[in-house]
PDB file of C-alpha atoms in Angstrom:
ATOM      1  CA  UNK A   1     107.558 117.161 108.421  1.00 64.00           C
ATOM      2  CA  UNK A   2     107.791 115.112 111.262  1.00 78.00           C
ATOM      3  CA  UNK A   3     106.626 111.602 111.438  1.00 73.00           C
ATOM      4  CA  UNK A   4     106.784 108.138 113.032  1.00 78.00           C
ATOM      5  CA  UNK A   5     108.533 106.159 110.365  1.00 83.00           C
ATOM      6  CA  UNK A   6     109.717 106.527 106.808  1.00 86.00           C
ATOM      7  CA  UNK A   7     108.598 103.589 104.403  1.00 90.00           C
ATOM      8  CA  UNK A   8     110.481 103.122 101.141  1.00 92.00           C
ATOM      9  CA  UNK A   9     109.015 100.801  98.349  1.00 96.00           C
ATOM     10  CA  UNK A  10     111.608 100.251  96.155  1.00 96.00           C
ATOM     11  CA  UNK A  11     110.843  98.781  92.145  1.00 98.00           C
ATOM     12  CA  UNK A  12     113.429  96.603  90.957  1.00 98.00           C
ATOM     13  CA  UNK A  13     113.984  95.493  86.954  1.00 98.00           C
ATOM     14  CA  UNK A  14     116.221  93.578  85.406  1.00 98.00           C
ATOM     15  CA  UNK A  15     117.577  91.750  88.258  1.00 98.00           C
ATOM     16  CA  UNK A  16     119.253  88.509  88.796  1.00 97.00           C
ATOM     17  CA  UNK A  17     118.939  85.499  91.317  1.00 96.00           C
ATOM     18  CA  UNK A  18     115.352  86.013  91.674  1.00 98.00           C
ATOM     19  CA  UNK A  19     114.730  82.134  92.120  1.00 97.00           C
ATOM     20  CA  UNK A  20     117.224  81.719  95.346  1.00 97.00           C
ATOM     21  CA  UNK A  21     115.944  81.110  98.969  1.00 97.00           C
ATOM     22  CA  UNK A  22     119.300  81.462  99.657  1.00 98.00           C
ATOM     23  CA  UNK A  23     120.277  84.759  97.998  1.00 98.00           C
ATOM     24  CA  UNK A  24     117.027  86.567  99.538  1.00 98.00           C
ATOM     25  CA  UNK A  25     117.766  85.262 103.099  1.00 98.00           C
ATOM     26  CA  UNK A  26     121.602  86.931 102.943  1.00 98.00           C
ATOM     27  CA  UNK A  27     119.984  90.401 100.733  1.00 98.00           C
ATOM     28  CA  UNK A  28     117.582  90.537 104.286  1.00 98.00           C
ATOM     29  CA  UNK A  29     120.187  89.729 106.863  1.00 98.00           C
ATOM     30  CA  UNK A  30     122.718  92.012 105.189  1.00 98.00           C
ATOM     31  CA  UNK A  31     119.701  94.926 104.849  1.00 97.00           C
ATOM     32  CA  UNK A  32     119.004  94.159 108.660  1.00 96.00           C
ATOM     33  CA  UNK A  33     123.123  95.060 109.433  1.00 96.00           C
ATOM     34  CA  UNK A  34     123.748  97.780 107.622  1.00 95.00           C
ATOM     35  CA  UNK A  35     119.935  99.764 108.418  1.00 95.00           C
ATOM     36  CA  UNK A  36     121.520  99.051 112.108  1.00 93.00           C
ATOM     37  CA  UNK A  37     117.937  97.464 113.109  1.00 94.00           C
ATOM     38  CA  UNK A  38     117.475  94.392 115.298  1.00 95.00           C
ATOM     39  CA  UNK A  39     116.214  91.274 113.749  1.00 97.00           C
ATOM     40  CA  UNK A  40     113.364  89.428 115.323  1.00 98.00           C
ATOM     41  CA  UNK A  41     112.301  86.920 112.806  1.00 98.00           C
ATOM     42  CA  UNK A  42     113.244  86.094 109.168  1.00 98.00           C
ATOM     43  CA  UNK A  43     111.179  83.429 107.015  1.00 98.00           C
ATOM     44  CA  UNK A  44     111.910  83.511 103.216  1.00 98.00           C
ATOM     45  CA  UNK A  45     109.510  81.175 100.990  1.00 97.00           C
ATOM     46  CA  UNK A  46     109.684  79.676  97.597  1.00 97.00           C
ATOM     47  CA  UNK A  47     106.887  79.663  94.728  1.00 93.00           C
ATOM     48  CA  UNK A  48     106.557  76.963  92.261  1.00 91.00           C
ATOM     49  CA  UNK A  49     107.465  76.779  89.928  1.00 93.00           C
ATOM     50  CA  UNK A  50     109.370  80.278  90.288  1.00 95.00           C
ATOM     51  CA  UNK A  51     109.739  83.369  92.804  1.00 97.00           C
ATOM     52  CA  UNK A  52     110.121  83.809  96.665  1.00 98.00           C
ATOM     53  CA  UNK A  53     109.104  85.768  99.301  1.00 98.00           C
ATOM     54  CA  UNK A  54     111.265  87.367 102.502  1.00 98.00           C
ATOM     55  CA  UNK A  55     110.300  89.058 105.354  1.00 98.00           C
ATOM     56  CA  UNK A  56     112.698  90.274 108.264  1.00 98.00           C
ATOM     57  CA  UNK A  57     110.579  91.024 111.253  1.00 97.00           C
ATOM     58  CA  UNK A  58     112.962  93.776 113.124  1.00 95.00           C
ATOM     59  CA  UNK A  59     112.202  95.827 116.162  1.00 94.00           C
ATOM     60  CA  UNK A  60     111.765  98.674 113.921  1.00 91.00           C
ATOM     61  CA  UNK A  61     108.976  97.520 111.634  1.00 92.00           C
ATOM     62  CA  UNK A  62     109.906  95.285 108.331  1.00 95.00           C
ATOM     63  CA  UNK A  63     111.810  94.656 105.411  1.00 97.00           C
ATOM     64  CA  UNK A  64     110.230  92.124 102.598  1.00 98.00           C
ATOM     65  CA  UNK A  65     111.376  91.010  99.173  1.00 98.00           C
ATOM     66  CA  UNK A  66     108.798  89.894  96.644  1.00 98.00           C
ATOM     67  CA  UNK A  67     110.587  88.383  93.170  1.00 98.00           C
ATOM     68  CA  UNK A  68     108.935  87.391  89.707  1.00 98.00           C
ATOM     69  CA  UNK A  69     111.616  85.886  88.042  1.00 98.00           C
ATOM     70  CA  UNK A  70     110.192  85.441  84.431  1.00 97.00           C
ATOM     71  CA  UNK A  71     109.664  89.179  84.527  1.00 98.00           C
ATOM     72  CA  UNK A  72     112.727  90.180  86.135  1.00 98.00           C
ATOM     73  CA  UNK A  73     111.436  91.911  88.979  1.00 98.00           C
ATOM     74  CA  UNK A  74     111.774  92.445  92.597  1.00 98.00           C
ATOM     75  CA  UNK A  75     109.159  94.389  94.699  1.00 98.00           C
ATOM     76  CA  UNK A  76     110.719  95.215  98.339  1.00 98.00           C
ATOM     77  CA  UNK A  77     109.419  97.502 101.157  1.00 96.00           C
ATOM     78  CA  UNK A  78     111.811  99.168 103.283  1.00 95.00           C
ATOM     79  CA  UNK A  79     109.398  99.880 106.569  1.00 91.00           C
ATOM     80  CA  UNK A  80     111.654 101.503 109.871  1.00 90.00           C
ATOM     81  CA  UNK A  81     110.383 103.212 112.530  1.00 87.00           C
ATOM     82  CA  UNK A  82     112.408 105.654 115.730  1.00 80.00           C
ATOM     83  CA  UNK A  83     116.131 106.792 114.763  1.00 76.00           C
ATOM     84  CA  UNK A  84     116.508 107.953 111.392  1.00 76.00           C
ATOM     85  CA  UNK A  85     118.114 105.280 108.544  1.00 80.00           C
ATOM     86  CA  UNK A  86     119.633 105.901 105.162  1.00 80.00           C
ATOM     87  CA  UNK A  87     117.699 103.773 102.951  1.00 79.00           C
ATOM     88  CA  UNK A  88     120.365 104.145 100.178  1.00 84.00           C
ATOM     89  CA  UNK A  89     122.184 101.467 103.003  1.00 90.00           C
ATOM     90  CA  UNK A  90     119.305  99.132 101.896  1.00 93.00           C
ATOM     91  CA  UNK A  91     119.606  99.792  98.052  1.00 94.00           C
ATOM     92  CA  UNK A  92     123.167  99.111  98.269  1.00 95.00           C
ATOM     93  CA  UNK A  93     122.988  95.798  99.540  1.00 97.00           C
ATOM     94  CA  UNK A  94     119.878  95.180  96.761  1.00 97.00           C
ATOM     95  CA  UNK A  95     122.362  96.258  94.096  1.00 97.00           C
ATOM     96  CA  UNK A  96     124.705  93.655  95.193  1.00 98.00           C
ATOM     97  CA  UNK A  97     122.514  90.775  95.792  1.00 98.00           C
ATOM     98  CA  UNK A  98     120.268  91.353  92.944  1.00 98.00           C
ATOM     99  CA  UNK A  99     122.201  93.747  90.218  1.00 98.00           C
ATOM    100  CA  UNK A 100     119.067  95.322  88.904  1.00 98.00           C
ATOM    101  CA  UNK A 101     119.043  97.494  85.950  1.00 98.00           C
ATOM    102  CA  UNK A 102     117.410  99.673  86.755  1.00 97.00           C
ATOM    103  CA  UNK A 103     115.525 101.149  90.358  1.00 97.00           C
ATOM    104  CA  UNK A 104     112.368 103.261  90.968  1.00 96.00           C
ATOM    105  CA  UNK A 105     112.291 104.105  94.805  1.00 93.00           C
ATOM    106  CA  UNK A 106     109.477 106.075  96.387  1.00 93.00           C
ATOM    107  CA  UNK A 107     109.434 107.092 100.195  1.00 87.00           C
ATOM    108  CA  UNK A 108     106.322 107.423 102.064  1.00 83.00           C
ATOM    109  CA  UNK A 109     106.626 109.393 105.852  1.00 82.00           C
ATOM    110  CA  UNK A 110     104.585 107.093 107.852  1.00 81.00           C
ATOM    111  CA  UNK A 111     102.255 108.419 111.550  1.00 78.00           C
ATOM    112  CA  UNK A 112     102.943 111.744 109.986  1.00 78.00           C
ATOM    113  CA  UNK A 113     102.225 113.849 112.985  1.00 75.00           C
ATOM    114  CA  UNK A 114     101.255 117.512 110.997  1.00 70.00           C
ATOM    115  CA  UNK A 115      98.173 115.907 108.893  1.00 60.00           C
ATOM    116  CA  UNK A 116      95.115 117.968 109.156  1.00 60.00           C
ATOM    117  CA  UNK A 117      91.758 116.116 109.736  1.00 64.00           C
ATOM    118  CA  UNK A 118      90.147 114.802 107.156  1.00 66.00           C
ATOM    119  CA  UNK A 119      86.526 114.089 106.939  1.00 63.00           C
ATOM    120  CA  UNK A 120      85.299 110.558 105.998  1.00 59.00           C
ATOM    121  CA  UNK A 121      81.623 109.535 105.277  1.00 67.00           C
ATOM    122  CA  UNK A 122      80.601 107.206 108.289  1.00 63.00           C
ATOM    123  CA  UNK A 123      79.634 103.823 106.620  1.00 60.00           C
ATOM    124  CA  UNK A 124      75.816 102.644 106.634  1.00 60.00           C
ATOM    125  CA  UNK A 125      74.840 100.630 109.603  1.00 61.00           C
ATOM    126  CA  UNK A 126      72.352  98.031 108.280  1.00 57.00           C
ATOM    127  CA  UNK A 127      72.706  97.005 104.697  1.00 51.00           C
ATOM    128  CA  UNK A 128      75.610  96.643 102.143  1.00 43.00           C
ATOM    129  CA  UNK A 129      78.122  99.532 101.799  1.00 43.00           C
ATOM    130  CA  UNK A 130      79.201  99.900  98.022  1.00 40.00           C
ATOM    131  CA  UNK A 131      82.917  99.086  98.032  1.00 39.00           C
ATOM    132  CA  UNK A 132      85.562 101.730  96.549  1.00 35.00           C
ATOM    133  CA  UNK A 133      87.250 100.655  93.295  1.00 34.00           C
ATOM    134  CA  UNK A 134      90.276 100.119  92.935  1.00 33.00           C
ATOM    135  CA  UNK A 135      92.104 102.762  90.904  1.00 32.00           C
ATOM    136  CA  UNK A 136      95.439 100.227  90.203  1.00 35.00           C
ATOM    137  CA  UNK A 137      95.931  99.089  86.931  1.00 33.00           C
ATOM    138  CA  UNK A 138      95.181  95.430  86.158  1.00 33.00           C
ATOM    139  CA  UNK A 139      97.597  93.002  85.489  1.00 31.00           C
ATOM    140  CA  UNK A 140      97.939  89.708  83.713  1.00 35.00           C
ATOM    141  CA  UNK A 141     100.362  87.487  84.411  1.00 36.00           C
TER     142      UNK A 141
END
């Protein structure tokens, strides 16, 4: 199936320096190298009292790390767009950076060009529109 991009989401337990500016900021740059994309912006932000958040704006699309440290988790989206990449290139840095336990990866073909049409209801012009639920689990933290 052909399509614009490839988006990987990647699931990350049991992983270590989850609390480091520092350590996110070199998993990106080193994620940036070896996917062979070209960086143009890279801001990584720390939570309080635990947990950051990195994004690597590249020419290609994006690359973010989301970390929960008291649960041992790292959420990260792998977004590239034109030439093919391997995202195991991505993982592999991940692995050393982070040396989770354990990885669930799923891989989304994004501007898929052979979708068929799909019909969607038009929304109501006057009046509220009844939002869709959400079918995602709750969570409490």
């Amino acid at each position: 199936m052909k399509a614009i991009g490839r988006h990987i989401i990647l699931e990350m337990w049991g992983c270590q320096n989850l609390d480091s500016v520092e350590t996110a900021e070199r998993a990106l740059r080193d994620m940036v190298d070896a996917l062979d994309v070209h960086l143009l912006d890279l801001k990584v932000y720390p939570f309080s009292p635990v947990g950051v958040t990195g994004v690597a704006i590249v020419s290609e699309s994006h690359l973010v790390i989301h970390t929960w440290p008291e649960f041992g988790y790292a959420a990260v989206d792998v977004f590239t767009c034109g030439a093919p990449r391997d995202p195991q290139a991505a993982v592999a840095v991940l692995r050393r950076y982070f040396k989770p336990e354990r990885i669930g990866v799923m891989e989304i073909n994004r501007g898929q060009l052979e979708l068929p049409d799909e019909n969607v209801e038009p929304q109501p012009k006057h009046g509220r529109s009844t939002p869709l639920r959400s079918r995602a689990p709750a969570y409490s933290a």
